């Protein structure tokens, strides 16, 4: 009888321990599942595609930095004043050349002739007088133009000229009236500028603008781009009005009619 009671008490004790262990396991599994839920939610949140950033208007529709738009490399560094000494030197040399031809009224052939005469006279006298002044004779280097850079330049120039001819042919074929009017307006403005100044002055003005406008735009592009966006919107409105009142009334050529029929 006593053995039966001990066995019964042992069984009840074992039942309590097993129930307790089940309760702890359930609570731990529940806590593990609770811990897994935030990670799954975070994972799901991380996999969700982020909204695309709002498109920022850039002048001329560019999508690259100003340095890459200018071609990158050393020319872009000069235009953007990455090396101030080189940029200032290039601008100074251009200013001196412009002043010689425009202010001093030097001619190109006269300037080249005088420079060559001066260089030859100094070298000739130095070569013959080194024995009297006890100086070593000058070492005149052999100058030769390498073939590869000349061929590369000629190839690039040929491609650009062919592309210009292709653009002019496309404009003259009457496919794009807007582009045609823009080119005519640009050439007309260029002819007006040509009446005000000669080619050298125009080249110098363009050179100075290339050394000032890009670097100023790069520093203040956050202020310039919103203003340009408003200006472009206003131009588009005016062009839409002009297109409705004028361009739409111009008879279309046979090319566009055939395209519509096809």
PDB file of C-alpha atoms in Angstrom:
ATOM      1  CA  UNK A   1       0.000   0.000   0.000  1.00  0.00           C
ATOM      2  CA  UNK A   2       2.826   2.364   0.885  1.00  0.00           C
ATOM      3  CA  UNK A   3       4.632   1.393  -2.337  1.00  0.00           C
ATOM      4  CA  UNK A   4       1.524   2.235  -4.342  1.00  0.00           C
ATOM      5  CA  UNK A   5       1.252   5.693  -2.721  1.00  0.00           C
ATOM      6  CA  UNK A   6       4.968   6.378  -3.376  1.00  0.00           C
ATOM      7  CA  UNK A   7       4.548   5.383  -7.007  1.00  0.00           C
ATOM      8  CA  UNK A   8       1.485   7.621  -7.282  1.00  0.00           C
ATOM      9  CA  UNK A   9       3.357  10.543  -5.682  1.00  0.00           C
ATOM     10  CA  UNK A  10       6.315   9.993  -8.012  1.00  0.00           C
ATOM     11  CA  UNK A  11       4.039   9.955 -11.047  1.00  0.00           C
ATOM     12  CA  UNK A  12       2.322  13.197  -9.945  1.00  0.00           C
ATOM     13  CA  UNK A  13       5.740  14.825  -9.412  1.00  0.00           C
ATOM     14  CA  UNK A  14       6.884  13.724 -12.866  1.00  0.00           C
ATOM     15  CA  UNK A  15       3.664  15.037 -14.378  1.00  0.00           C
ATOM     16  CA  UNK A  16       4.236  18.457 -12.763  1.00  0.00           C
ATOM     17  CA  UNK A  17       7.840  18.612 -14.039  1.00  0.00           C
ATOM     18  CA  UNK A  18       6.776  17.642 -17.580  1.00  0.00           C
ATOM     19  CA  UNK A  19       3.968  20.218 -17.555  1.00  0.00           C
ATOM     20  CA  UNK A  20       6.394  22.879 -16.354  1.00  0.00           C
ATOM     21  CA  UNK A  21       8.861  21.991 -19.090  1.00  0.00           C
ATOM     22  CA  UNK A  22       6.103  22.139 -21.683  1.00  0.00           C
ATOM     23  CA  UNK A  23       5.054  25.526 -20.426  1.00  0.00           C
ATOM     24  CA  UNK A  24       8.628  26.852 -20.599  1.00  0.00           C
ATOM     25  CA  UNK A  25       9.075  25.375 -24.094  1.00  0.00           C
ATOM     26  CA  UNK A  26       5.829  26.940 -25.270  1.00  0.00           C
ATOM     27  CA  UNK A  27       6.752  30.306 -23.831  1.00  0.00           C
ATOM     28  CA  UNK A  28      10.264  30.087 -25.334  1.00  0.00           C
ATOM     29  CA  UNK A  29       8.890  29.046 -28.720  1.00  0.00           C
ATOM     30  CA  UNK A  30       6.361  31.859 -28.490  1.00  0.00           C
ATOM     31  CA  UNK A  31       9.114  34.327 -27.593  1.00  0.00           C
ATOM     32  CA  UNK A  32      11.207  32.978 -30.480  1.00  0.00           C
ATOM     33  CA  UNK A  33       8.292  33.422 -32.842  1.00  0.00           C
ATOM     34  CA  UNK A  34       7.775  36.932 -31.460  1.00  0.00           C
ATOM     35  CA  UNK A  35      11.453  37.649 -32.010  1.00  0.00           C
ATOM     36  CA  UNK A  36      11.215  36.341 -35.556  1.00  0.00           C
ATOM     37  CA  UNK A  37       8.274  38.561 -36.424  1.00  0.00           C
ATOM     38  CA  UNK A  38      10.166  41.882 -36.218  1.00  0.00           C
ATOM     39  CA  UNK A  39      13.032  40.421 -38.260  1.00  0.00           C
ATOM     40  CA  UNK A  40      10.598  39.197 -40.917  1.00  0.00           C
ATOM     41  CA  UNK A  41       8.876  42.579 -40.909  1.00  0.00           C
ATOM     42  CA  UNK A  42      12.232  44.340 -41.201  1.00  0.00           C
ATOM     43  CA  UNK A  43      13.246  41.983 -44.000  1.00  0.00           C
ATOM     44  CA  UNK A  44      10.003  42.626 -45.801  1.00  0.00           C
ATOM     45  CA  UNK A  45      10.473  46.346 -45.262  1.00  0.00           C
ATOM     46  CA  UNK A  46      14.046  46.171 -46.576  1.00  0.00           C
ATOM     47  CA  UNK A  47      13.001  44.314 -49.722  1.00  0.00           C
ATOM     48  CA  UNK A  48      10.345  46.900 -50.538  1.00  0.00           C
ATOM     49  CA  UNK A  49      11.559  49.150 -53.403  1.00  0.00           C
ATOM     50  CA  UNK A  50      12.456  52.643 -52.270  1.00  0.00           C
ATOM     51  CA  UNK A  51      10.600  55.455 -54.005  1.00  0.00           C
ATOM     52  CA  UNK A  52      12.667  57.046 -56.808  1.00  0.00           C
ATOM     53  CA  UNK A  53      14.138  60.443 -55.940  1.00  0.00           C
ATOM     54  CA  UNK A  54      12.424  63.427 -57.525  1.00  0.00           C
ATOM     55  CA  UNK A  55      13.952  64.395 -60.862  1.00  0.00           C
ATOM     56  CA  UNK A  56      15.919  67.622 -60.593  1.00  0.00           C
ATOM     57  CA  UNK A  57      15.888  69.963 -63.561  1.00  0.00           C
ATOM     58  CA  UNK A  58      19.353  70.584 -64.971  1.00  0.00           C
ATOM     59  CA  UNK A  59      20.274  73.150 -67.589  1.00  0.00           C
ATOM     60  CA  UNK A  60      20.246  71.727 -71.155  1.00  0.00           C
ATOM     61  CA  UNK A  61      18.934  68.423 -69.751  1.00  0.00           C
ATOM     62  CA  UNK A  62      22.339  67.266 -68.591  1.00  0.00           C
ATOM     63  CA  UNK A  63      22.588  64.192 -66.355  1.00  0.00           C
ATOM     64  CA  UNK A  64      26.336  64.373 -65.662  1.00  0.00           C
ATOM     65  CA  UNK A  65      28.535  66.785 -63.726  1.00  0.00           C
ATOM     66  CA  UNK A  66      29.826  69.872 -65.494  1.00  0.00           C
ATOM     67  CA  UNK A  67      33.327  68.399 -65.605  1.00  0.00           C
ATOM     68  CA  UNK A  68      32.151  65.413 -67.672  1.00  0.00           C
ATOM     69  CA  UNK A  69      29.956  67.583 -69.880  1.00  0.00           C
ATOM     70  CA  UNK A  70      33.071  69.559 -70.848  1.00  0.00           C
ATOM     71  CA  UNK A  71      34.776  66.342 -71.903  1.00  0.00           C
ATOM     72  CA  UNK A  72      36.724  65.589 -68.733  1.00  0.00           C
ATOM     73  CA  UNK A  73      40.495  65.435 -68.614  1.00  0.00           C
ATOM     74  CA  UNK A  74      42.870  68.393 -68.701  1.00  0.00           C
ATOM     75  CA  UNK A  75      40.753  70.745 -70.884  1.00  0.00           C
ATOM     76  CA  UNK A  76      37.871  70.509 -68.401  1.00  0.00           C
ATOM     77  CA  UNK A  77      40.313  71.082 -65.527  1.00  0.00           C
ATOM     78  CA  UNK A  78      41.525  74.260 -67.252  1.00  0.00           C
ATOM     79  CA  UNK A  79      38.008  75.580 -67.911  1.00  0.00           C
ATOM     80  CA  UNK A  80      36.889  74.851 -64.322  1.00  0.00           C
ATOM     81  CA  UNK A  81      40.058  76.289 -62.745  1.00  0.00           C
ATOM     82  CA  UNK A  82      41.096  73.045 -61.047  1.00  0.00           C
ATOM     83  CA  UNK A  83      44.694  74.253 -61.502  1.00  0.00           C
ATOM     84  CA  UNK A  84      44.579  78.005 -61.086  1.00  0.00           C
ATOM     85  CA  UNK A  85      48.096  78.616 -62.416  1.00  0.00           C
ATOM     86  CA  UNK A  86      47.451  76.802 -65.700  1.00  0.00           C
ATOM     87  CA  UNK A  87      44.034  78.431 -66.186  1.00  0.00           C
ATOM     88  CA  UNK A  88      45.359  81.894 -65.405  1.00  0.00           C
ATOM     89  CA  UNK A  89      48.332  81.305 -67.728  1.00  0.00           C
ATOM     90  CA  UNK A  90      46.105  80.230 -70.623  1.00  0.00           C
ATOM     91  CA  UNK A  91      43.808  83.213 -70.137  1.00  0.00           C
ATOM     92  CA  UNK A  92      46.810  85.546 -69.858  1.00  0.00           C
ATOM     93  CA  UNK A  93      48.404  84.261 -73.079  1.00  0.00           C
ATOM     94  CA  UNK A  94      45.100  84.644 -74.941  1.00  0.00           C
ATOM     95  CA  UNK A  95      44.752  88.194 -73.618  1.00  0.00           C
ATOM     96  CA  UNK A  96      48.296  89.113 -74.733  1.00  0.00           C
ATOM     97  CA  UNK A  97      47.691  87.699 -78.219  1.00  0.00           C
ATOM     98  CA  UNK A  98      44.402  89.572 -78.527  1.00  0.00           C
ATOM     99  CA  UNK A  99      46.022  92.809 -77.315  1.00  0.00           C
ATOM    100  CA  UNK A 100      48.874  92.473 -79.834  1.00  0.00           C
ATOM    101  CA  UNK A 101      46.566  91.995 -82.806  1.00  0.00           C
ATOM    102  CA  UNK A 102      43.717  94.291 -81.784  1.00  0.00           C
ATOM    103  CA  UNK A 103      45.160  97.058 -79.618  1.00  0.00           C
ATOM    104  CA  UNK A 104      48.691  97.220 -81.065  1.00  0.00           C
ATOM    105  CA  UNK A 105      47.271  96.412 -84.535  1.00  0.00           C
ATOM    106  CA  UNK A 106      49.900  93.775 -85.233  1.00  0.00           C
ATOM    107  CA  UNK A 107      49.342  91.424 -88.161  1.00  0.00           C
ATOM    108  CA  UNK A 108      49.858  87.704 -87.861  1.00  0.00           C
ATOM    109  CA  UNK A 109      52.451  87.443 -90.629  1.00  0.00           C
ATOM    110  CA  UNK A 110      54.399  90.408 -89.240  1.00  0.00           C
ATOM    111  CA  UNK A 111      54.389  89.002 -85.712  1.00  0.00           C
ATOM    112  CA  UNK A 112      55.550  85.549 -86.821  1.00  0.00           C
ATOM    113  CA  UNK A 113      58.297  87.048 -88.999  1.00  0.00           C
ATOM    114  CA  UNK A 114      59.606  89.278 -86.196  1.00  0.00           C
ATOM    115  CA  UNK A 115      59.619  86.408 -83.675  1.00  0.00           C
ATOM    116  CA  UNK A 116      61.518  84.112 -86.069  1.00  0.00           C
ATOM    117  CA  UNK A 117      64.028  86.858 -86.932  1.00  0.00           C
ATOM    118  CA  UNK A 118      64.686  87.540 -83.250  1.00  0.00           C
ATOM    119  CA  UNK A 119      65.109  83.849 -82.388  1.00  0.00           C
ATOM    120  CA  UNK A 120      67.434  83.157 -85.331  1.00  0.00           C
ATOM    121  CA  UNK A 121      69.558  86.236 -84.632  1.00  0.00           C
ATOM    122  CA  UNK A 122      70.050  85.363 -80.954  1.00  0.00           C
ATOM    123  CA  UNK A 123      70.954  81.731 -81.709  1.00  0.00           C
ATOM    124  CA  UNK A 124      73.295  82.672 -84.575  1.00  0.00           C
ATOM    125  CA  UNK A 125      75.193  85.248 -82.530  1.00  0.00           C
ATOM    126  CA  UNK A 126      75.412  82.941 -79.533  1.00  0.00           C
ATOM    127  CA  UNK A 127      76.699  80.069 -81.670  1.00  0.00           C
ATOM    128  CA  UNK A 128      79.504  82.224 -83.150  1.00  0.00           C
ATOM    129  CA  UNK A 129      80.394  84.229 -80.048  1.00  0.00           C
ATOM    130  CA  UNK A 130      80.697  81.366 -77.537  1.00  0.00           C
ATOM    131  CA  UNK A 131      84.492  81.256 -78.040  1.00  0.00           C
ATOM    132  CA  UNK A 132      84.875  84.913 -77.050  1.00  0.00           C
ATOM    133  CA  UNK A 133      82.525  84.921 -74.071  1.00  0.00           C
ATOM    134  CA  UNK A 134      83.659  81.476 -72.895  1.00  0.00           C
ATOM    135  CA  UNK A 135      80.187  80.031 -72.940  1.00  0.00           C
ATOM    136  CA  UNK A 136      79.039  76.696 -74.226  1.00  0.00           C
ATOM    137  CA  UNK A 137      77.237  76.857 -77.581  1.00  0.00           C
ATOM    138  CA  UNK A 138      73.470  76.543 -77.419  1.00  0.00           C
ATOM    139  CA  UNK A 139      71.985  73.133 -77.898  1.00  0.00           C
ATOM    140  CA  UNK A 140      69.305  73.523 -80.503  1.00  0.00           C
ATOM    141  CA  UNK A 141      66.846  70.628 -80.168  1.00  0.00           C
ATOM    142  CA  UNK A 142      65.593  68.742 -83.167  1.00  0.00           C
ATOM    143  CA  UNK A 143      61.895  69.481 -83.527  1.00  0.00           C
ATOM    144  CA  UNK A 144      59.665  67.048 -85.395  1.00  0.00           C
ATOM    145  CA  UNK A 145      55.915  66.582 -85.402  1.00  0.00           C
ATOM    146  CA  UNK A 146      54.911  62.993 -84.516  1.00  0.00           C
ATOM    147  CA  UNK A 147      52.642  61.247 -86.954  1.00  0.00           C
ATOM    148  CA  UNK A 148      50.170  59.591 -84.566  1.00  0.00           C
ATOM    149  CA  UNK A 149      48.700  62.728 -82.885  1.00  0.00           C
ATOM    150  CA  UNK A 150      48.305  64.393 -86.278  1.00  0.00           C
ATOM    151  CA  UNK A 151      46.421  61.383 -87.644  1.00  0.00           C
ATOM    152  CA  UNK A 152      44.226  61.223 -84.533  1.00  0.00           C
ATOM    153  CA  UNK A 153      43.403  64.920 -84.797  1.00  0.00           C
ATOM    154  CA  UNK A 154      42.637  64.574 -88.519  1.00  0.00           C
ATOM    155  CA  UNK A 155      40.377  61.577 -87.828  1.00  0.00           C
ATOM    156  CA  UNK A 156      38.440  63.392 -85.102  1.00  0.00           C
ATOM    157  CA  UNK A 157      38.141  66.500 -87.280  1.00  0.00           C
ATOM    158  CA  UNK A 158      36.845  64.408 -90.185  1.00  0.00           C
ATOM    159  CA  UNK A 159      34.184  62.777 -87.985  1.00  0.00           C
ATOM    160  CA  UNK A 160      33.012  66.138 -86.634  1.00  0.00           C
ATOM    161  CA  UNK A 161      32.824  67.674 -90.120  1.00  0.00           C
ATOM    162  CA  UNK A 162      30.844  64.690 -91.422  1.00  0.00           C
ATOM    163  CA  UNK A 163      28.482  64.920 -88.464  1.00  0.00           C
ATOM    164  CA  UNK A 164      27.978  68.649 -89.131  1.00  0.00           C
ATOM    165  CA  UNK A 165      27.199  67.893 -92.793  1.00  0.00           C
ATOM    166  CA  UNK A 166      24.716  65.219 -91.700  1.00  0.00           C
ATOM    167  CA  UNK A 167      22.967  67.635 -89.327  1.00  0.00           C
ATOM    168  CA  UNK A 168      22.766  70.331 -92.028  1.00  0.00           C
ATOM    169  CA  UNK A 169      21.362  67.803 -94.504  1.00  0.00           C
ATOM    170  CA  UNK A 170      18.772  66.666 -91.954  1.00  0.00           C
ATOM    171  CA  UNK A 171      17.741  70.277 -91.322  1.00  0.00           C
ATOM    172  CA  UNK A 172      17.554  71.152 -95.025  1.00  0.00           C
ATOM    173  CA  UNK A 173      15.351  68.122 -95.790  1.00  0.00           C
ATOM    174  CA  UNK A 174      12.435  69.772 -93.972  1.00  0.00           C
ATOM    175  CA  UNK A 175      11.865  67.035 -91.400  1.00  0.00           C
ATOM    176  CA  UNK A 176      12.038  69.276 -88.321  1.00  0.00           C
ATOM    177  CA  UNK A 177      10.694  72.817 -88.636  1.00  0.00           C
ATOM    178  CA  UNK A 178      11.618  73.723 -85.052  1.00  0.00           C
ATOM    179  CA  UNK A 179      15.274  72.812 -85.554  1.00  0.00           C
ATOM    180  CA  UNK A 180      15.305  74.679 -88.871  1.00  0.00           C
ATOM    181  CA  UNK A 181      14.043  77.885 -87.263  1.00  0.00           C
ATOM    182  CA  UNK A 182      16.538  77.581 -84.386  1.00  0.00           C
ATOM    183  CA  UNK A 183      19.468  77.197 -86.784  1.00  0.00           C
ATOM    184  CA  UNK A 184      18.308  80.130 -88.931  1.00  0.00           C
ATOM    185  CA  UNK A 185      17.950  82.316 -85.819  1.00  0.00           C
ATOM    186  CA  UNK A 186      21.401  81.274 -84.559  1.00  0.00           C
ATOM    187  CA  UNK A 187      23.076  82.035 -87.886  1.00  0.00           C
ATOM    188  CA  UNK A 188      21.292  85.374 -88.076  1.00  0.00           C
ATOM    189  CA  UNK A 189      22.530  86.331 -84.599  1.00  0.00           C
ATOM    190  CA  UNK A 190      26.029  85.196 -85.566  1.00  0.00           C
ATOM    191  CA  UNK A 191      25.950  87.445 -88.620  1.00  0.00           C
ATOM    192  CA  UNK A 192      24.965  90.394 -86.424  1.00  0.00           C
ATOM    193  CA  UNK A 193      27.823  89.656 -84.012  1.00  0.00           C
ATOM    194  CA  UNK A 194      30.187  89.399 -87.007  1.00  0.00           C
ATOM    195  CA  UNK A 195      29.313  92.973 -87.960  1.00  0.00           C
ATOM    196  CA  UNK A 196      30.291  94.219 -84.500  1.00  0.00           C
ATOM    197  CA  UNK A 197      33.679  92.493 -84.188  1.00  0.00           C
ATOM    198  CA  UNK A 198      36.144  90.470 -86.231  1.00  0.00           C
ATOM    199  CA  UNK A 199      36.904  86.764 -85.921  1.00  0.00           C
ATOM    200  CA  UNK A 200      39.800  87.175 -83.474  1.00  0.00           C
ATOM    201  CA  UNK A 201      37.738  89.259 -81.055  1.00  0.00           C
ATOM    202  CA  UNK A 202      34.869  86.782 -81.301  1.00  0.00           C
ATOM    203  CA  UNK A 203      37.270  83.902 -80.634  1.00  0.00           C
ATOM    204  CA  UNK A 204      38.701  85.753 -77.617  1.00  0.00           C
ATOM    205  CA  UNK A 205      35.220  86.445 -76.228  1.00  0.00           C
ATOM    206  CA  UNK A 206      34.307  82.758 -76.553  1.00  0.00           C
ATOM    207  CA  UNK A 207      37.606  81.788 -74.895  1.00  0.00           C
ATOM    208  CA  UNK A 208      36.948  84.117 -71.951  1.00  0.00           C
ATOM    209  CA  UNK A 209      33.380  82.835 -71.608  1.00  0.00           C
ATOM    210  CA  UNK A 210      34.644  79.244 -71.512  1.00  0.00           C
ATOM    211  CA  UNK A 211      36.950  80.212 -68.638  1.00  0.00           C
ATOM    212  CA  UNK A 212      34.278  82.052 -66.630  1.00  0.00           C
ATOM    213  CA  UNK A 213      30.746  80.753 -67.291  1.00  0.00           C
ATOM    214  CA  UNK A 214      31.281  77.022 -66.514  1.00  0.00           C
ATOM    215  CA  UNK A 215      33.086  77.644 -63.223  1.00  0.00           C
ATOM    216  CA  UNK A 216      30.457  80.184 -62.111  1.00  0.00           C
ATOM    217  CA  UNK A 217      27.649  77.821 -63.086  1.00  0.00           C
ATOM    218  CA  UNK A 218      29.275  74.946 -61.203  1.00  0.00           C
ATOM    219  CA  UNK A 219      29.413  77.062 -58.032  1.00  0.00           C
ATOM    220  CA  UNK A 220      25.836  78.392 -58.292  1.00  0.00           C
ATOM    221  CA  UNK A 221      24.005  75.630 -60.199  1.00  0.00           C
ATOM    222  CA  UNK A 222      21.471  75.169 -57.381  1.00  0.00           C
ATOM    223  CA  UNK A 223      20.321  78.756 -57.942  1.00  0.00           C
ATOM    224  CA  UNK A 224      20.668  78.841 -61.724  1.00  0.00           C
ATOM    225  CA  UNK A 225      18.779  75.621 -62.507  1.00  0.00           C
ATOM    226  CA  UNK A 226      15.431  76.641 -60.897  1.00  0.00           C
ATOM    227  CA  UNK A 227      15.560  79.977 -62.730  1.00  0.00           C
ATOM    228  CA  UNK A 228      16.373  78.187 -65.993  1.00  0.00           C
ATOM    229  CA  UNK A 229      13.477  75.790 -65.393  1.00  0.00           C
ATOM    230  CA  UNK A 230      11.026  78.686 -65.088  1.00  0.00           C
ATOM    231  CA  UNK A 231      12.516  80.354 -68.177  1.00  0.00           C
ATOM    232  CA  UNK A 232      12.245  77.142 -70.210  1.00  0.00           C
ATOM    233  CA  UNK A 233       8.629  76.712 -69.141  1.00  0.00           C
ATOM    234  CA  UNK A 234       7.827  80.236 -70.279  1.00  0.00           C
ATOM    235  CA  UNK A 235       9.610  79.674 -73.606  1.00  0.00           C
ATOM    236  CA  UNK A 236       7.644  76.485 -74.174  1.00  0.00           C
ATOM    237  CA  UNK A 237       4.392  78.356 -73.558  1.00  0.00           C
ATOM    238  CA  UNK A 238       5.355  81.080 -76.018  1.00  0.00           C
ATOM    239  CA  UNK A 239       6.429  78.499 -78.590  1.00  0.00           C
ATOM    240  CA  UNK A 240       3.113  76.663 -78.171  1.00  0.00           C
ATOM    241  CA  UNK A 241       1.260  79.920 -78.890  1.00  0.00           C
ATOM    242  CA  UNK A 242       3.497  80.613 -81.892  1.00  0.00           C
ATOM    243  CA  UNK A 243       2.994  77.071 -83.155  1.00  0.00           C
ATOM    244  CA  UNK A 244      -0.781  77.359 -82.871  1.00  0.00           C
ATOM    245  CA  UNK A 245      -1.038  80.761 -84.548  1.00  0.00           C
ATOM    246  CA  UNK A 246       1.717  80.532 -87.183  1.00  0.00           C
ATOM    247  CA  UNK A 247       3.461  77.175 -87.661  1.00  0.00           C
ATOM    248  CA  UNK A 248       0.330  75.063 -87.761  1.00  0.00           C
ATOM    249  CA  UNK A 249      -1.001  77.179 -90.646  1.00  0.00           C
ATOM    250  CA  UNK A 250       2.055  76.554 -92.842  1.00  0.00           C
ATOM    251  CA  UNK A 251       1.357  73.871 -95.494  1.00  0.00           C
ATOM    252  CA  UNK A 252       3.240  70.685 -94.800  1.00  0.00           C
ATOM    253  CA  UNK A 253       5.673  69.152 -97.265  1.00  0.00           C
ATOM    254  CA  UNK A 254       5.143  65.905 -99.134  1.00  0.00           C
ATOM    255  CA  UNK A 255       7.493  64.029 -96.780  1.00  0.00           C
ATOM    256  CA  UNK A 256       5.194  64.402 -93.786  1.00  0.00           C
ATOM    257  CA  UNK A 257       2.112  63.631 -95.877  1.00  0.00           C
ATOM    258  CA  UNK A 258       3.629  60.375 -97.087  1.00  0.00           C
ATOM    259  CA  UNK A 259       4.620  59.518 -93.550  1.00  0.00           C
ATOM    260  CA  UNK A 260       1.048  60.004 -92.368  1.00  0.00           C
ATOM    261  CA  UNK A 261      -0.359  57.858 -95.192  1.00  0.00           C
ATOM    262  CA  UNK A 262       2.096  55.072 -94.389  1.00  0.00           C
TER     263      UNK A 262
END
